[in-house]
Tab-separated table of C-alpha atoms in Angstrom:
chain	number	residue	atom	x	y	z
A	1	MET	CA	-30.122	-48.652	6.557
A	2	PRO	CA	-26.540	-49.860	5.736
A	3	ASP	CA	-25.003	-52.698	7.736
A	4	CYS	CA	-21.769	-52.751	9.683
A	5	PRO	CA	-19.057	-54.508	7.652
A	6	THR	CA	-17.717	-56.098	10.844
A	7	CYS	CA	-20.693	-57.478	12.765
A	8	HIS	CA	-23.426	-56.818	10.180
A	9	THR	CA	-25.558	-54.801	12.652
A	10	SER	CA	-27.653	-52.053	11.113
A	11	LEU	CA	-25.833	-48.697	11.372
A	12	ASP	CA	-27.448	-45.777	13.239
A	13	THR	CA	-27.252	-42.172	12.056
A	14	ARG	CA	-25.712	-40.051	14.757
A	15	ARG	CA	-24.685	-36.396	15.013
A	16	GLN	CA	-21.329	-35.272	16.088
A	17	ARG	CA	-19.755	-31.763	16.383
A	18	GLU	CA	-19.209	-31.394	12.666
A	19	GLY	CA	-22.214	-33.222	11.364
A	20	LEU	CA	-23.608	-36.763	10.836
A	21	PHE	CA	-21.866	-40.160	10.743
A	22	PHE	CA	-22.974	-43.757	10.709
A	23	PHE	CA	-22.431	-45.584	14.016
A	24	CYS	CA	-22.530	-49.343	14.786
A	25	PRO	CA	-24.317	-49.996	18.193
A	26	GLY	CA	-22.848	-53.488	18.267
A	27	CYS	CA	-19.117	-53.122	17.774
A	28	HIS	CA	-19.024	-49.267	18.116
A	29	GLY	CA	-17.283	-48.886	14.707
A	30	ARG	CA	-18.285	-45.981	12.415
A	31	ALA	CA	-18.364	-44.978	8.801
A	32	VAL	CA	-17.176	-41.395	8.242
A	33	THR	CA	-17.199	-39.509	4.929
A	34	PHE	CA	-14.094	-37.666	3.644
A	35	PRO	CA	-15.629	-34.188	4.240
A	36	GLN	CA	-16.535	-35.147	7.776
A	37	ILE	CA	-12.979	-36.329	8.484
A	38	ARG	CA	-11.710	-33.019	7.004
A	39	ARG	CA	-13.943	-30.923	9.211
A	40	VAL	CA	-12.894	-32.811	12.296
A	41	THR	CA	-9.214	-33.334	11.728
A	42	GLY	CA	-8.249	-30.508	9.312
A	43	ASP	CA	-6.842	-30.303	5.809
A	44	ALA	CA	-3.445	-31.741	6.549
A	45	TYR	CA	-4.702	-35.026	7.994
A	46	ILE	CA	-7.291	-35.733	5.283
A	47	THR	CA	-4.762	-34.861	2.562
A	48	GLY	CA	-2.273	-37.403	3.996
A	49	LEU	CA	-5.078	-39.972	4.397
A	50	LEU	CA	-6.195	-39.592	0.740
A	51	GLY	CA	-2.618	-39.803	-0.375
A	52	GLN	CA	-2.093	-43.097	1.410
A	53	LEU	CA	-5.361	-44.443	0.069
A	54	ASN	CA	-4.447	-43.541	-3.508
A	55	ARG	CA	-1.116	-45.332	-3.143
A	56	THR	CA	-2.628	-48.662	-2.263
A	57	SER	CA	-4.620	-51.140	-4.393
A	58	VAL	CA	-4.890	-53.946	-1.762
A	59	PRO	CA	-8.471	-55.086	-1.473
A	60	GLY	CA	-9.699	-55.406	2.067
A	61	THR	CA	-11.808	-58.160	3.714
A	62	HIS	CA	-14.691	-55.811	4.646
A	63	PRO	CA	-17.365	-54.790	2.146
A	64	CYS	CA	-18.463	-51.204	1.901
A	65	PRO	CA	-21.652	-50.653	4.032
A	66	PHE	CA	-23.203	-48.667	1.188
A	67	CYS	CA	-22.258	-50.288	-2.142
A	68	SER	CA	-21.237	-53.746	-0.725
A	69	ARG	CA	-18.018	-53.822	-2.849
A	70	PRO	CA	-14.720	-54.661	-1.150
A	71	MET	CA	-13.085	-51.647	0.440
A	72	ARG	CA	-9.423	-50.942	0.076
A	73	GLU	CA	-7.191	-51.632	3.056
A	74	PHE	CA	-4.479	-49.144	3.871
A	75	HIS	CA	-2.335	-47.920	6.747
A	76	SER	CA	-2.760	-44.503	8.280
A	77	LYS	CA	0.116	-42.599	9.840
A	78	GLY	CA	-0.106	-40.354	12.981
A	79	PRO	CA	-1.642	-42.331	14.601
A	80	PRO	CA	-0.849	-45.675	12.924
A	81	LEU	CA	-4.180	-47.290	12.038
A	82	GLU	CA	-5.274	-50.092	9.752
A	83	LEU	CA	-8.259	-48.664	7.935
A	84	ASP	CA	-10.694	-49.628	5.197
A	85	ALA	CA	-12.136	-47.150	2.748
A	86	CYS	CA	-14.380	-47.055	-0.268
A	87	LYS	CA	-13.176	-44.335	-2.592
A	88	GLY	CA	-16.309	-44.488	-4.763
A	89	CYS	CA	-18.631	-43.863	-1.796
A	90	GLY	CA	-16.132	-41.463	-0.133
A	91	VAL	CA	-16.129	-43.112	3.260
A	92	VAL	CA	-13.600	-44.540	5.673
A	93	TRP	CA	-14.423	-47.329	8.180
A	94	PHE	CA	-13.016	-46.860	11.648
A	95	ASP	CA	-13.150	-49.874	14.014
A	96	THR	CA	-13.798	-49.464	17.736
A	97	ARG	CA	-12.173	-46.371	19.213
A	98	GLU	CA	-10.028	-45.820	16.096
A	99	PHE	CA	-11.785	-42.517	15.168
A	100	GLU	CA	-11.264	-41.162	18.701
A	101	SER	CA	-7.521	-41.456	18.257
A	102	VAL	CA	-7.214	-39.299	15.204
A	103	PRO	CA	-6.012	-35.665	15.814
A	104	GLU	CA	-8.556	-32.899	16.072
A	105	GLY	CA	-8.232	-29.466	14.505
A	106	ALA	CA	-5.707	-28.287	11.926
A	107	VAL	CA	-2.536	-30.229	11.986
A	108	SER	CA	0.700	-28.324	11.489
A	109	SER	CA	2.673	-29.521	8.481
A	110	GLU	CA	4.832	-28.150	5.764
A	111	HIS	CA	2.006	-28.806	3.274
A	112	GLU	CA	-0.512	-26.894	5.344
A	113	ILE	CA	1.953	-23.966	5.873
A	114	HIS	CA	2.445	-23.906	2.084
A	115	LEU	CA	-1.284	-23.831	1.501
A	116	GLN	CA	-1.643	-21.026	4.122
A	117	GLY	CA	1.101	-19.079	2.251
A	118	LEU	CA	-0.646	-19.515	-1.097
A	119	GLU	CA	-3.899	-18.299	0.455
A	120	ALA	CA	-2.264	-15.201	1.891
A	121	MET	CA	-0.648	-14.447	-1.472
A	122	ALA	CA	-4.009	-14.963	-3.174
A	123	ARG	CA	-5.664	-12.496	-0.755
A	124	HIS	CA	-2.845	-9.990	-1.370
A	125	ARG	CA	-3.248	-10.375	-5.100
A	126	LEU	CA	-6.996	-9.915	-4.895
A	127	GLU	CA	-6.463	-6.764	-2.896
A	128	GLN	CA	-4.103	-5.468	-5.571
A	129	LEU	CA	-6.558	-6.278	-8.278
A	130	ARG	CA	-9.284	-4.462	-6.319
A	131	LYS	CA	-7.043	-1.372	-6.159
A	132	GLU	CA	-6.155	-1.593	-9.856
A	133	ARG	CA	-9.831	-1.839	-10.801
A	134	ALA	CA	-10.527	1.226	-8.693
A	135	SER	CA	-7.516	3.075	-10.087
A	136	ASP	CA	-9.480	4.476	-12.998
A	137	SER	CA	-12.456	5.576	-10.857
A	138	ALA	CA	-13.210	9.002	-9.626
A	139	PRO	CA	-12.028	10.014	-6.099
A	140	GLU	CA	-14.392	9.389	-3.199
A	141	GLU	CA	-14.163	12.962	-1.958
A	142	SER	CA	-15.817	15.447	-4.325
A	143	TRP	CA	-13.603	18.355	-3.463
A	144	GLN	CA	-10.672	16.484	-5.075
A	145	TRP	CA	-12.176	17.288	-8.525
A	146	VAL	CA	-11.386	20.951	-8.038
A	147	PRO	CA	-7.508	20.727	-7.936
A	148	ALA	CA	-7.567	17.910	-10.443
A	149	ILE	CA	-9.377	19.996	-12.998
A	150	PHE	CA	-6.470	22.480	-12.738
A	151	GLY	CA	-3.946	19.730	-13.311
A	152	PHE	CA	-2.944	19.089	-9.700
A	153	PRO	CA	-2.401	15.582	-8.410
A	154	ILE	CA	-4.607	14.130	-5.640
A	155	GLU	CA	-3.673	11.477	-3.119
A	156	SER	CA	-5.693	8.293	-3.688
A	157	ASP	CA	-4.354	6.521	-0.542
A	158	SER	CA	-2.375	8.934	1.457
A	159	PRO	CA	-0.419	7.713	4.562
A	160	SER	CA	-2.248	8.211	7.862
A	161	LEU	CA	-1.075	11.028	10.114
A	162	ARG	CA	0.011	10.469	13.748
A	163	ARG	CA	0.065	14.128	14.697
A	164	TYR	CA	-1.098	17.551	13.530
A	165	PRO	CA	1.293	19.076	10.972
A	166	MET	CA	1.582	22.383	12.880
A	167	LEU	CA	4.690	23.628	11.027
A	168	THR	CA	3.175	22.949	7.590
A	169	TRP	CA	-0.032	24.773	8.559
A	170	GLY	CA	1.907	27.579	10.113
A	171	LEU	CA	4.021	28.081	6.982
A	172	ALA	CA	0.926	27.993	4.750
A	173	LEU	CA	-0.640	30.682	7.010
A	174	GLY	CA	2.478	32.819	7.004
A	175	ILE	CA	2.679	32.594	3.184
A	176	VAL	CA	-0.963	33.594	2.871
A	177	LEU	CA	-0.477	36.603	5.162
A	178	VAL	CA	2.779	37.895	3.651
A	179	SER	CA	1.660	37.334	-0.002
A	180	GLY	CA	-1.718	38.919	0.799
A	181	ILE	CA	0.022	42.093	2.113
A	182	ALA	CA	2.358	42.087	-0.809
A	183	PHE	CA	-0.550	41.922	-3.288
A	184	VAL	CA	-1.458	45.427	-2.288
A	185	HIS	CA	1.757	46.791	-3.859
A	186	LEU	CA	2.921	43.611	-5.602
A	187	GLN	CA	5.602	44.907	-8.000
A	188	ALA	CA	7.243	47.005	-5.300
A	189	ALA	CA	7.237	43.982	-2.895
A	190	VAL	CA	8.719	41.700	-5.570
A	191	ASP	CA	11.418	44.222	-6.432
A	192	ARG	CA	12.237	44.847	-2.779
A	193	PHE	CA	12.088	41.295	-1.289
A	194	GLY	CA	12.522	38.989	-4.321
A	195	PHE	CA	15.753	37.045	-4.837
A	196	LEU	CA	17.868	38.875	-7.414
A	197	PRO	CA	20.874	36.908	-8.749
A	198	SER	CA	22.703	40.038	-9.768
A	199	GLU	CA	22.374	41.369	-6.212
A	200	ALA	CA	22.311	38.057	-4.310
A	201	PHE	CA	23.287	39.469	-0.926
A	202	ARG	CA	21.327	42.695	-0.872
A	203	LEU	CA	19.409	43.393	2.431
A	204	GLY	CA	22.172	41.348	4.133
A	205	GLY	CA	21.047	38.158	2.318
A	206	LEU	CA	17.435	38.517	3.637
A	207	THR	CA	16.004	37.922	0.109
A	208	TRP	CA	17.179	34.257	0.198
A	209	ILE	CA	14.400	33.717	2.713
A	210	SER	CA	11.919	36.559	2.110
A	211	SER	CA	11.391	35.468	-1.530
A	212	PHE	CA	9.884	32.190	-0.147
A	213	PHE	CA	6.828	34.011	1.289
A	214	ILE	CA	6.032	36.354	-1.662
A	215	HIS	CA	4.152	35.171	-4.768
A	216	ALA	CA	3.650	36.763	-8.135
A	217	GLY	CA	-0.105	36.206	-8.275
A	218	PHE	CA	-3.123	34.484	-6.850
A	219	LEU	CA	-2.722	31.289	-9.001
A	220	HIS	CA	0.941	31.127	-8.153
A	221	LEU	CA	0.085	31.344	-4.505
A	222	VAL	CA	-2.736	28.702	-4.643
A	223	GLY	CA	-0.579	26.263	-6.507
A	224	ASN	CA	2.338	26.354	-4.078
A	225	LEU	CA	-0.037	26.144	-1.103
A	226	TYR	CA	-1.701	23.075	-2.496
A	227	PHE	CA	1.577	21.171	-2.911
A	228	LEU	CA	2.810	22.341	0.482
A	229	LEU	CA	-0.373	21.104	2.217
A	230	ILE	CA	-0.924	17.889	0.353
A	231	PHE	CA	2.673	16.655	0.642
A	232	GLY	CA	4.045	18.642	3.555
A	233	ASP	CA	1.775	17.095	6.174
A	234	ASN	CA	3.018	13.572	5.539
A	235	VAL	CA	6.712	14.547	5.352
A	236	GLU	CA	6.381	16.572	8.577
A	237	ASP	CA	4.526	13.651	10.264
A	238	TYR	CA	7.410	11.353	9.261
A	239	LEU	CA	10.364	13.541	9.928
A	240	GLY	CA	9.110	15.647	12.852
A	241	ARG	CA	8.660	19.381	12.989
A	242	TRP	CA	12.204	20.583	13.238
A	243	ARG	CA	13.729	18.280	10.735
A	244	HIS	CA	10.931	19.122	8.371
A	245	GLY	CA	11.816	22.772	8.907
A	246	LEU	CA	15.448	22.039	8.031
A	247	LEU	CA	14.436	20.265	4.819
A	248	ILE	CA	12.292	23.274	3.731
A	249	LEU	CA	15.032	25.776	4.618
A	250	GLY	CA	17.756	23.762	2.875
A	251	ALA	CA	15.698	23.260	-0.195
A	252	THR	CA	14.815	26.944	-0.379
A	253	LEU	CA	18.452	28.041	-0.078
A	254	ALA	CA	19.572	25.298	-2.575
A	255	GLY	CA	16.937	26.454	-5.088
A	256	ASN	CA	18.105	30.012	-4.911
A	257	LEU	CA	21.745	28.905	-5.120
A	258	VAL	CA	21.193	26.907	-8.345
A	259	HIS	CA	19.110	29.769	-9.783
A	260	PHE	CA	22.044	32.118	-8.926
A	261	LEU	CA	24.689	29.773	-10.517
A	262	PHE	CA	22.602	29.295	-13.652
A	263	ASP	CA	22.506	33.012	-14.399
A	264	PRO	CA	24.339	35.183	-11.818
A	265	ALA	CA	23.917	38.352	-13.937
A	266	SER	CA	20.101	38.051	-14.078
A	267	SER	CA	18.288	41.170	-12.890
A	268	ARG	CA	14.869	39.496	-12.794
A	269	PRO	CA	13.684	38.819	-9.177
A	270	CYS	CA	12.636	35.426	-8.267
A	271	VAL	CA	9.770	34.867	-5.787
A	272	GLY	CA	7.688	31.864	-4.563
A	273	ALA	CA	7.917	28.902	-2.264
A	274	SER	CA	8.374	26.343	-5.049
A	275	GLY	CA	12.088	25.793	-4.362
A	276	GLY	CA	11.483	24.676	-0.824
A	277	ILE	CA	8.348	22.777	-1.796
A	278	SER	CA	10.320	20.919	-4.488
A	279	GLY	CA	12.440	19.408	-1.659
A	280	ILE	CA	9.240	18.269	0.057
A	281	VAL	CA	7.897	16.650	-3.190
A	282	VAL	CA	11.114	14.741	-3.802
A	283	PHE	CA	11.361	13.474	-0.178
A	284	TYR	CA	7.692	12.482	-0.222
A	285	ALA	CA	8.046	10.508	-3.479
A	286	LEU	CA	11.191	8.741	-2.211
A	287	GLN	CA	9.868	7.922	1.225
A	288	PHE	CA	6.372	6.963	0.127
A	289	PRO	CA	7.032	5.628	-3.379
A	290	HIS	CA	3.935	3.405	-3.612
A	291	VAL	CA	1.351	5.980	-2.575
A	292	ARG	CA	-0.924	6.426	-5.562
A	293	LEU	CA	-1.550	9.808	-6.970
A	294	GLY	CA	-4.493	10.541	-9.236
A	295	PHE	CA	-4.547	12.835	-12.317
A	296	LEU	CA	-7.562	13.974	-14.305
A	297	PHE	CA	-6.993	14.040	-18.089
A	298	ARG	CA	-9.456	15.531	-20.533
A	299	TYR	CA	-9.829	14.627	-24.146
A	300	PHE	CA	-12.269	17.115	-25.700
A	301	LEU	CA	-15.384	16.473	-23.509
A	302	ARG	CA	-14.250	13.166	-22.058
A	303	PHE	CA	-12.544	12.952	-18.626
A	304	ARG	CA	-10.424	10.030	-17.518
A	305	TRP	CA	-8.755	9.446	-14.127
A	306	ILE	CA	-5.207	8.058	-14.253
A	307	HIS	CA	-3.525	6.814	-11.102
A	308	MET	CA	0.120	6.122	-10.644
A	309	PRO	CA	2.597	5.498	-7.793
A	310	ALA	CA	4.431	8.486	-6.409
A	311	TRP	CA	7.754	7.386	-7.709
A	312	ALA	CA	6.399	7.439	-11.313
A	313	ALA	CA	4.864	10.857	-10.801
A	314	LEU	CA	8.223	12.049	-9.552
A	315	VAL	CA	9.969	10.843	-12.715
A	316	LEU	CA	7.442	12.723	-14.887
A	317	TRP	CA	7.781	15.832	-12.754
A	318	LEU	CA	11.608	15.813	-13.103
A	319	LEU	CA	11.278	15.483	-16.891
A	320	LEU	CA	9.011	18.514	-16.876
A	321	GLN	CA	11.458	20.407	-14.856
A	322	GLY	CA	14.247	19.526	-17.199
A	323	LEU	CA	12.125	20.813	-20.116
A	324	GLY	CA	11.462	23.946	-17.998
A	325	VAL	CA	15.157	24.614	-17.645
A	326	VAL	CA	15.536	24.510	-21.463
A	327	HIS	CA	12.688	26.946	-21.859
A	328	GLN	CA	14.109	29.165	-19.119
A	329	SER	CA	17.557	29.246	-20.815
A	330	ARG	CA	15.962	30.294	-24.076
A	331	GLY	CA	13.877	33.026	-22.485
A	332	LEU	CA	10.643	31.214	-23.268
A	333	SER	CA	9.406	30.924	-19.679
A	334	ASN	CA	9.378	33.121	-16.600
A	335	VAL	CA	9.156	30.077	-14.327
A	336	ALA	CA	12.442	29.500	-12.419
A	337	ALA	CA	12.808	25.754	-13.162
A	338	THR	CA	16.390	25.932	-11.928
A	339	ALA	CA	15.103	26.751	-8.444
A	340	HIS	CA	12.860	23.696	-8.631
A	341	LEU	CA	15.730	21.493	-9.542
A	342	GLY	CA	17.899	22.976	-6.748
A	343	GLY	CA	15.228	22.250	-4.207
A	344	ALA	CA	14.811	18.777	-5.642
A	345	VAL	CA	18.515	18.061	-5.252
A	346	ALA	CA	18.330	19.222	-1.616
A	347	GLY	CA	15.299	16.921	-1.018
A	348	LEU	CA	17.252	14.000	-2.514
A	349	GLY	CA	20.311	14.738	-0.389
A	350	PHE	CA	18.270	15.081	2.752
A	351	TRP	CA	16.479	11.792	2.040
A	352	LEU	CA	19.797	9.990	1.486
A	353	TRP	CA	21.201	11.430	4.664
A	354	TRP	CA	18.120	10.616	6.635
A	355	ARG	CA	18.113	7.020	5.446
A	356	ARG	CA	21.584	6.549	6.911
A	357	HIS	CA	20.602	8.106	10.237
A	358	GLU	CA	16.993	7.102	10.447
A	359	LEU	CA	15.621	6.723	13.957
A	360	PRO	CA	13.998	3.402	14.890
A	361	ASP	CA	10.676	5.002	15.770
A	362	ALA	CA	10.597	6.811	12.389
A	363	ARG	CA	11.418	3.561	10.597
A	364	GLU	CA	8.458	1.893	12.306
A	365	ALA	CA	6.197	4.770	11.416
A	366	ALA	CA	7.026	4.399	7.694
A	367	ALA	CA	6.430	0.648	7.630
């Protein structure tokens, strides 16, 4: 066994809370390794201790109990102690009751706070890398493959809901019922209740609203319902039921208005909820810009999932709508892209207004 450097008594091996140390039964001194000191006192204290040891080259009068070479003598701060250490063996010699005076646990210091900050940043970065690695993977829920195959986006990490989106579900049900009835005599329903720019105020202006509930076919209906349900629930949860209703109403009216201004002499009726839903889409992407949306791309027989933040998907969607307006103006498309852009402008305006008058509870909900 090693001998005490002070009284030359053989050291005993003893166990303390954090492990073993070498204790002198004669003078009650002890030799403690650097890892033991770290586990007892925390990172900050041992870092300072090693720094003070590295800055001194003064040989001490006591030999190392393990290698018998002279230990270095240095002064410890907080508490002030005169210590001896052997850097090669990785031990510090504490005289009687010196070790009992060192602080226990983690010591608060700027260095430790900095290390904690770096650790938090590292954890955050690791989480980002985990999400990025998972960004090309297939969705966890198998049903999401169905809309993705048809080119619809899926929510990879949708915001959690605090309440049931009753208005969104109610509107979806109303659209299904009205469109289902209209499918029986579709052309007559479209001619009667569709929005006609050349007769914008027929039926006392009712067609500005009735056109929202009628759709030109099954796929048209399913597509609009999907976007309403996947984005509308989060917007309603954030805004509340009535403000969500005002957003849809304003976007619907704005979509029809822009469609009217684009070609006021048009005698082709416009139907579908896409104008109002466009306002929801824009508000969603602006309010939740970092929610990731997944798209399934096919190259011959190979499929690949691409995930992007909502704000990037919005930019692509707006570019497509701009291209749609060009096609519409040249008579190459029956899709009223102008109504989509009108609803989008309303969604942007509502979001800007809401950001200026945002309630504290809604602000907390979006955090």
